[in-house]
Amino acid sequence: MDKDEKSEGFEQAEAGRPTLKTLAFMTGLGVTTVSRALKDAPEIGAETRRRVQLVAKQIGYRPNRAGVRLRTGKTNVISLVLDTEEQVGGFVSDMIYGISEALAPTPYHLIVTPYSRNNDPLEPVRYIVETASADGIIVSRTEPDDKRVRYMTERGFPFATHGRTDMGIEHPYHDFDNYAFAVEAVRKLAALGRRRLALLAPPANLSYYHHMRNGFADALVECGLSEVPFPTATVDHSIEHIRARTTELMRRPLRPDGIVSGASASAFALVAGVEDAGLSIGSDLDIVSKQSSRLLHLLRPQLYVVNEDVRLAGAELARAVMGRIAGAPAASLQSLNRSTTVEAYAT
């Protein structure tokens, strides 16, 4: 019994689902010929390949994953390991949409493997690698010295990261240029006449905190501005926490007259906290925020924003991990989104 016949045995286990034998019967061809035609094998004539693939599409044939794994040793699965507390505002759905769109014309399927940031983020990665339940992994929330990256690299497992690391390991990634974002945000606030700025940053353990923080600090020096520290909140805190800390900040004698926000969900809380303190956006202070979906102008048109294209990020990550599976060099699978133009919605 060859591998195509063995995989057919797996397919027969799913009653009512079209199988290779179904296609063989409908086309008058052998199971092995049908299987190879579906894979565009060059030894099968072009007309035969076209006919088999057309019939397969018409009857809704899908290869059985167990059979595919038996034949090839692959699962045709990409796993997105995702923090269950990722920010709101479309980030997760846009990321999944971008990945799925890039995978659509390929044999790969996306599964989402959730984890809580209160638990060890290496655990879901280790499970996937040890059980070989996916061909590649996408992870986010990278750290400068990321143990997940080290683990997958040491085991030769294909992966891509949403975010960069600083550990001397060349690996596939897609990232948003948070350094440039912070620089442009500070420059915009300086142009608006703001002199005392605060940064609502990511948690300090994440890579993009350092990029954003360095950009903010360098631009303050460039523009001759001063910083009002905002150490009691990060973009990972709850909206309620950020709102309360913002109100406290804005009631200080030396309050900021400009704020840079690292996330759109946090900007909602900032606006609420500013207004709780009896102040107004656009007159008492200005805010420049990064956003992953175009919603902030619905909150207050006076806000300034920099748009991060998370669908693009998803598509780039999908292409990167598939490239790594195919054996492409890691250095050729790295991309950085430098679209950091500050936009104003006010008319």
Short mmCIF file of C-alpha atoms in Angstrom, two decimals:
data_model
loop_
_atom_site.label_atom_id
_atom_site.label_comp_id
_atom_site.label_asym_id
_atom_site.label_seq_id
_atom_site.Cartn_x
_atom_site.Cartn_y
_atom_site.Cartn_z
CA MET A 1 0.00 0.00 0.00
CA ASP A 2 1.52 3.36 -1.04
CA LYS A 3 1.23 6.63 0.88
CA ASP A 4 -1.65 7.91 -1.24
CA GLU A 5 -3.68 4.80 -0.41
CA LYS A 6 -2.83 5.09 3.28
CA SER A 7 -3.97 8.70 3.35
CA GLU A 8 -7.16 7.65 1.61
CA GLY A 9 -7.80 5.39 4.57
CA PHE A 10 -7.69 8.41 6.86
CA GLU A 11 -10.10 10.28 4.57
CA GLN A 12 -12.63 7.46 4.60
CA ALA A 13 -12.95 7.93 8.36
CA GLU A 14 -14.89 11.14 7.75
CA ALA A 15 -18.23 9.95 6.43
CA GLY A 16 -19.84 12.10 3.74
CA ARG A 17 -16.70 14.04 2.97
CA PRO A 18 -15.37 13.83 -0.63
CA THR A 19 -12.19 11.73 -0.74
CA LEU A 20 -9.49 10.87 -3.25
CA LYS A 21 -11.56 7.81 -4.20
CA THR A 22 -14.53 10.11 -4.86
CA LEU A 23 -12.40 12.15 -7.24
CA ALA A 24 -10.98 9.01 -8.83
CA PHE A 25 -14.48 7.66 -9.48
CA MET A 26 -15.75 10.97 -10.91
CA THR A 27 -12.75 11.47 -13.20
CA GLY A 28 -12.15 7.84 -14.16
CA LEU A 29 -8.57 8.02 -12.92
CA GLY A 30 -6.59 6.13 -10.31
CA VAL A 31 -6.22 7.37 -6.75
CA THR A 32 -2.48 7.92 -7.17
CA THR A 33 -2.98 9.89 -10.40
CA VAL A 34 -5.65 12.06 -8.76
CA SER A 35 -3.43 12.71 -5.74
CA ARG A 36 -0.50 13.75 -7.91
CA ALA A 37 -2.68 15.91 -10.14
CA LEU A 38 -3.88 17.82 -7.07
CA LYS A 39 -0.24 18.48 -6.18
CA ASP A 40 0.60 19.71 -9.71
CA ALA A 41 3.04 16.87 -10.23
CA PRO A 42 4.88 17.53 -13.55
CA GLU A 43 4.53 13.91 -14.71
CA ILE A 44 0.73 14.39 -14.89
CA GLY A 45 -0.47 16.11 -18.05
CA ALA A 46 -1.71 19.70 -17.82
CA GLU A 47 -5.22 18.83 -19.03
CA THR A 48 -5.53 16.02 -16.48
CA ARG A 49 -4.35 18.30 -13.66
CA ARG A 50 -6.83 20.96 -14.72
CA ARG A 51 -9.74 18.47 -14.88
CA VAL A 52 -8.99 16.91 -11.49
CA GLN A 53 -8.58 20.28 -9.79
CA LEU A 54 -11.81 21.59 -11.31
CA VAL A 55 -13.81 18.57 -10.11
CA ALA A 56 -12.18 18.85 -6.66
CA LYS A 57 -13.27 22.48 -6.43
CA GLN A 58 -16.80 21.72 -7.60
CA ILE A 59 -17.42 18.97 -5.02
CA GLY A 60 -15.66 20.80 -2.16
CA TYR A 61 -12.77 18.37 -1.74
CA ARG A 62 -10.29 19.25 1.00
CA PRO A 63 -7.24 17.11 1.81
CA ASN A 64 -7.44 15.30 5.12
CA ARG A 65 -4.75 16.69 7.44
CA ALA A 66 -3.90 13.29 8.87
CA GLY A 67 -3.34 11.99 5.35
CA VAL A 68 -1.22 15.00 4.42
CA ARG A 69 0.90 14.48 7.52
CA LEU A 70 1.31 10.79 6.68
CA ARG A 71 2.51 11.56 3.16
CA THR A 72 4.67 14.61 3.82
CA GLY A 73 5.42 14.79 7.53
CA LYS A 74 3.75 18.25 7.51
CA THR A 75 0.57 19.48 9.16
CA ASN A 76 -0.07 22.44 6.82
CA VAL A 77 -0.83 24.42 9.98
CA ILE A 78 0.57 27.77 11.11
CA SER A 79 -0.02 28.56 14.79
CA LEU A 80 -0.45 32.14 15.98
CA VAL A 81 0.44 32.13 19.68
CA LEU A 82 -1.56 35.05 21.01
CA ASP A 83 -1.85 36.77 24.35
CA THR A 84 -5.50 36.56 25.44
CA GLU A 85 -5.26 40.09 26.86
CA GLU A 86 -4.07 41.73 23.63
CA GLN A 87 -5.33 45.28 23.21
CA VAL A 88 -8.82 45.98 21.93
CA GLY A 89 -9.77 48.11 18.94
CA GLY A 90 -9.40 45.51 16.21
CA PHE A 91 -5.75 44.52 16.80
CA VAL A 92 -6.39 40.79 17.15
CA SER A 93 -9.00 40.53 14.40
CA ASP A 94 -6.88 42.57 11.97
CA MET A 95 -3.81 40.44 12.71
CA ILE A 96 -5.78 37.23 12.09
CA TYR A 97 -7.34 38.68 8.93
CA GLY A 98 -3.93 39.63 7.53
CA ILE A 99 -2.45 36.20 8.23
CA SER A 100 -5.49 34.37 6.86
CA GLU A 101 -5.51 36.46 3.69
CA ALA A 102 -1.87 35.58 2.99
CA LEU A 103 -2.47 31.88 3.72
CA ALA A 104 -5.65 31.66 1.59
CA PRO A 105 -3.97 30.71 -1.73
CA THR A 106 -1.64 28.22 0.01
CA PRO A 107 -2.20 24.79 1.59
CA TYR A 108 -1.67 26.31 5.06
CA HIS A 109 -4.37 26.84 7.68
CA LEU A 110 -4.23 29.13 10.70
CA ILE A 111 -4.91 28.06 14.26
CA VAL A 112 -4.79 30.44 17.21
CA THR A 113 -3.08 29.17 20.36
CA PRO A 114 -4.04 31.46 23.26
CA TYR A 115 -2.10 32.02 26.45
CA SER A 116 -2.35 34.35 29.42
CA ARG A 117 0.47 36.79 30.10
CA ASN A 118 0.22 35.65 33.74
CA ASN A 119 1.62 32.28 32.64
CA ASP A 120 4.93 31.34 31.03
CA PRO A 121 4.72 32.40 27.34
CA LEU A 122 7.17 29.63 26.44
CA GLU A 123 4.74 26.87 27.42
CA PRO A 124 2.40 27.02 24.37
CA VAL A 125 5.42 27.28 22.07
CA ARG A 126 7.09 24.29 23.68
CA TYR A 127 3.88 22.25 23.35
CA ILE A 128 3.56 22.98 19.62
CA VAL A 129 7.21 22.16 18.94
CA GLU A 130 7.26 18.97 21.00
CA THR A 131 4.01 17.63 19.54
CA ALA A 132 4.79 18.83 15.99
CA SER A 133 1.22 20.14 15.85
CA ALA A 134 2.14 22.95 13.42
CA ASP A 135 4.72 23.56 10.72
CA GLY A 136 5.48 27.09 11.88
CA ILE A 137 4.73 29.52 14.70
CA ILE A 138 4.04 33.26 14.88
CA VAL A 139 4.60 34.99 18.23
CA SER A 140 4.15 38.58 19.37
CA ARG A 141 5.16 40.73 22.36
CA THR A 142 8.84 40.05 21.86
CA GLU A 143 11.44 40.83 24.50
CA PRO A 144 15.03 41.95 23.82
CA ASP A 145 16.25 38.55 25.09
CA ASP A 146 13.29 36.35 24.19
CA LYS A 147 13.42 32.76 25.45
CA ARG A 148 10.84 31.64 22.87
CA VAL A 149 13.09 32.83 20.04
CA ARG A 150 16.09 31.08 21.57
CA TYR A 151 14.12 27.85 22.10
CA MET A 152 12.74 27.67 18.53
CA THR A 153 16.10 28.63 17.01
CA GLU A 154 17.94 25.93 18.95
CA ARG A 155 15.43 23.34 17.76
CA GLY A 156 15.41 24.51 14.17
CA PHE A 157 11.66 25.15 14.24
CA PRO A 158 10.34 27.69 11.68
CA PHE A 159 8.88 30.86 13.20
CA ALA A 160 8.38 34.58 12.77
CA THR A 161 7.95 37.27 15.39
CA HIS A 162 5.81 40.39 15.54
CA GLY A 163 8.57 42.57 16.91
CA ARG A 164 12.36 42.44 17.04
CA THR A 165 14.82 41.08 19.58
CA ASP A 166 18.32 42.12 20.65
CA MET A 167 20.02 38.81 21.35
CA GLY A 168 22.36 38.24 18.43
CA ILE A 169 20.02 35.76 16.72
CA GLU A 170 18.99 36.37 13.11
CA HIS A 171 15.33 35.47 12.73
CA PRO A 172 12.26 36.38 10.63
CA TYR A 173 10.18 39.28 11.91
CA HIS A 174 7.85 42.09 11.03
CA ASP A 175 7.83 45.19 13.19
CA PHE A 176 6.42 48.70 13.34
CA ASP A 177 9.03 51.45 13.63
CA ASN A 178 8.17 52.62 17.14
CA TYR A 179 11.34 54.71 17.35
CA ALA A 180 10.26 56.75 14.33
CA PHE A 181 6.70 56.95 15.67
CA ALA A 182 7.87 58.52 18.93
CA VAL A 183 10.17 60.95 17.11
CA GLU A 184 7.40 62.15 14.79
CA ALA A 185 4.91 62.41 17.67
CA VAL A 186 7.26 64.62 19.68
CA ARG A 187 8.04 66.77 16.66
CA LYS A 188 4.31 67.27 16.05
CA LEU A 189 3.69 68.31 19.64
CA ALA A 190 6.66 70.70 19.48
CA ALA A 191 5.21 72.25 16.31
CA LEU A 192 1.94 72.78 18.20
CA GLY A 193 3.83 74.76 20.84
CA ARG A 194 3.83 72.09 23.52
CA ARG A 195 6.85 72.11 25.84
CA ARG A 196 6.27 69.52 28.61
CA LEU A 197 5.57 66.02 27.32
CA ALA A 198 4.65 62.69 28.90
CA LEU A 199 4.94 59.24 27.35
CA LEU A 200 2.43 56.46 28.00
CA ALA A 201 4.69 53.59 27.03
CA PRO A 202 4.54 49.79 26.78
CA PRO A 203 5.84 47.65 29.67
CA ALA A 204 9.60 47.93 30.04
CA ASN A 205 10.25 44.23 29.43
CA LEU A 206 9.08 44.42 25.80
CA SER A 207 11.32 45.26 22.86
CA TYR A 208 9.12 48.00 21.49
CA TYR A 209 9.25 49.84 24.82
CA HIS A 210 12.95 50.46 24.24
CA HIS A 211 12.41 51.57 20.64
CA MET A 212 9.61 53.96 21.61
CA ARG A 213 11.39 55.23 24.72
CA ASN A 214 14.63 55.94 22.82
CA GLY A 215 12.78 57.77 20.06
CA PHE A 216 10.91 59.88 22.61
CA ALA A 217 14.08 60.77 24.53
CA ASP A 218 16.09 61.63 21.40
CA ALA A 219 13.31 63.83 20.02
CA LEU A 220 12.94 65.70 23.33
CA VAL A 221 16.61 66.68 23.10
CA GLU A 222 16.29 67.57 19.41
CA CYS A 223 13.29 69.85 20.04
CA GLY A 224 14.51 71.30 23.35
CA LEU A 225 11.51 69.98 25.32
CA SER A 226 11.19 68.60 28.84
CA GLU A 227 9.63 65.37 30.06
CA VAL A 228 6.95 64.99 32.69
CA PRO A 229 7.40 61.41 34.00
CA PHE A 230 4.39 59.09 33.79
CA PRO A 231 5.74 55.97 35.57
CA THR A 232 2.53 54.70 37.16
CA ALA A 233 0.84 53.37 34.01
CA THR A 234 1.64 51.51 30.80
CA VAL A 235 -0.43 50.67 27.74
CA ASP A 236 -0.98 47.20 29.25
CA HIS A 237 -2.87 48.55 32.25
CA SER A 238 -6.64 48.57 32.33
CA ILE A 239 -8.54 51.56 30.96
CA GLU A 240 -9.76 52.32 34.47
CA HIS A 241 -6.22 52.36 35.87
CA ILE A 242 -4.88 54.60 33.08
CA ARG A 243 -7.82 56.95 33.46
CA ALA A 244 -7.27 57.36 37.22
CA ARG A 245 -3.49 57.85 36.87
CA THR A 246 -4.02 60.38 34.07
CA THR A 247 -6.39 62.42 36.23
CA GLU A 248 -3.77 62.49 39.00
CA LEU A 249 -1.08 63.51 36.52
CA MET A 250 -3.16 66.33 35.06
CA ARG A 251 -3.90 67.79 38.49
CA ARG A 252 -0.22 68.29 39.31
CA PRO A 253 1.15 71.86 39.27
CA LEU A 254 3.65 70.95 36.51
CA ARG A 255 1.36 68.86 34.38
CA PRO A 256 2.21 67.91 30.79
CA ASP A 257 0.78 69.91 27.91
CA GLY A 258 1.36 67.06 25.47
CA ILE A 259 1.14 63.27 25.68
CA VAL A 260 2.42 60.53 23.38
CA SER A 261 0.35 57.34 23.65
CA GLY A 262 1.67 53.96 22.53
CA ALA A 263 -1.76 52.42 21.89
CA SER A 264 -5.24 53.48 20.83
CA ALA A 265 -7.07 51.79 23.72
CA SER A 266 -4.89 53.79 26.10
CA ALA A 267 -5.79 57.01 24.30
CA PHE A 268 -9.45 56.46 25.19
CA ALA A 269 -8.45 56.32 28.85
CA LEU A 270 -6.16 59.34 28.51
CA VAL A 271 -8.97 61.46 27.10
CA ALA A 272 -11.30 60.43 29.91
CA GLY A 273 -8.65 61.19 32.56
CA VAL A 274 -7.83 64.59 31.07
CA GLU A 275 -11.50 65.56 31.03
CA ASP A 276 -12.00 64.22 34.57
CA ALA A 277 -9.36 66.77 35.59
CA GLY A 278 -11.46 69.54 33.99
CA LEU A 279 -9.18 70.06 30.99
CA SER A 280 -9.81 69.93 27.26
CA ILE A 281 -8.04 68.14 24.40
CA GLY A 282 -6.77 70.63 21.84
CA SER A 283 -6.70 73.62 24.16
CA ASP A 284 -5.07 72.59 27.44
CA LEU A 285 -3.01 69.82 25.86
CA ASP A 286 -2.59 67.72 22.73
CA ILE A 287 -2.29 63.96 22.33
CA VAL A 288 -0.56 61.99 19.58
CA SER A 289 -1.44 58.30 19.68
CA LYS A 290 -0.59 55.22 17.71
CA GLN A 291 -3.68 53.34 16.58
CA SER A 292 -4.26 49.98 14.90
CA SER A 293 -7.79 50.78 13.71
CA ARG A 294 -9.20 54.10 12.65
CA LEU A 295 -11.46 54.79 15.61
CA LEU A 296 -9.89 57.58 17.63
CA HIS A 297 -11.30 60.37 15.46
CA LEU A 298 -14.75 59.15 16.53
CA LEU A 299 -13.76 59.81 20.14
CA ARG A 300 -12.31 63.30 19.75
CA PRO A 301 -11.48 64.85 16.36
CA GLN A 302 -8.77 66.94 18.04
CA LEU A 303 -6.56 63.87 18.50
CA TYR A 304 -3.51 63.31 16.33
CA VAL A 305 -2.78 59.76 15.24
CA VAL A 306 -0.22 57.53 13.58
CA ASN A 307 -1.77 54.48 11.94
CA GLU A 308 -0.19 51.04 12.37
CA ASP A 309 -1.34 48.65 9.63
CA VAL A 310 -1.88 45.43 11.59
CA ARG A 311 -3.37 43.60 8.59
CA LEU A 312 -0.13 44.29 6.74
CA ALA A 313 1.76 42.98 9.75
CA GLY A 314 -0.26 39.75 9.69
CA ALA A 315 0.35 39.23 5.98
CA GLU A 316 4.08 39.92 6.32
CA LEU A 317 4.36 37.51 9.24
CA ALA A 318 2.55 34.78 7.30
CA ARG A 319 4.88 35.23 4.34
CA ALA A 320 7.90 35.22 6.65
CA VAL A 321 7.04 31.98 8.43
CA MET A 322 6.14 30.24 5.16
CA GLY A 323 9.44 31.42 3.72
CA ARG A 324 11.28 29.99 6.69
CA ILE A 325 9.46 26.66 6.30
CA ALA A 326 10.61 26.64 2.68
CA GLY A 327 14.20 27.20 3.77
CA ALA A 328 14.69 30.89 2.93
CA PRO A 329 17.44 32.68 4.93
CA ALA A 330 16.12 34.42 8.03
CA ALA A 331 17.72 37.73 7.05
CA SER A 332 15.61 37.81 3.87
CA LEU A 333 12.40 37.47 5.89
CA GLN A 334 12.57 40.68 7.94
CA SER A 335 10.42 43.76 7.39
CA LEU A 336 9.84 47.09 9.14
CA ASN A 337 6.82 49.33 8.66
CA ARG A 338 8.13 52.90 8.57
CA SER A 339 4.76 54.57 7.81
CA THR A 340 4.76 56.98 10.74
CA THR A 341 3.01 60.06 9.35
CA VAL A 342 1.08 62.01 11.99
CA GLU A 343 -2.49 62.62 10.87
CA ALA A 344 -4.99 65.13 12.22
CA TYR A 345 -8.74 64.56 12.03
CA ALA A 346 -9.71 68.04 13.13
CA THR A 347 -11.11 70.26 10.39
#
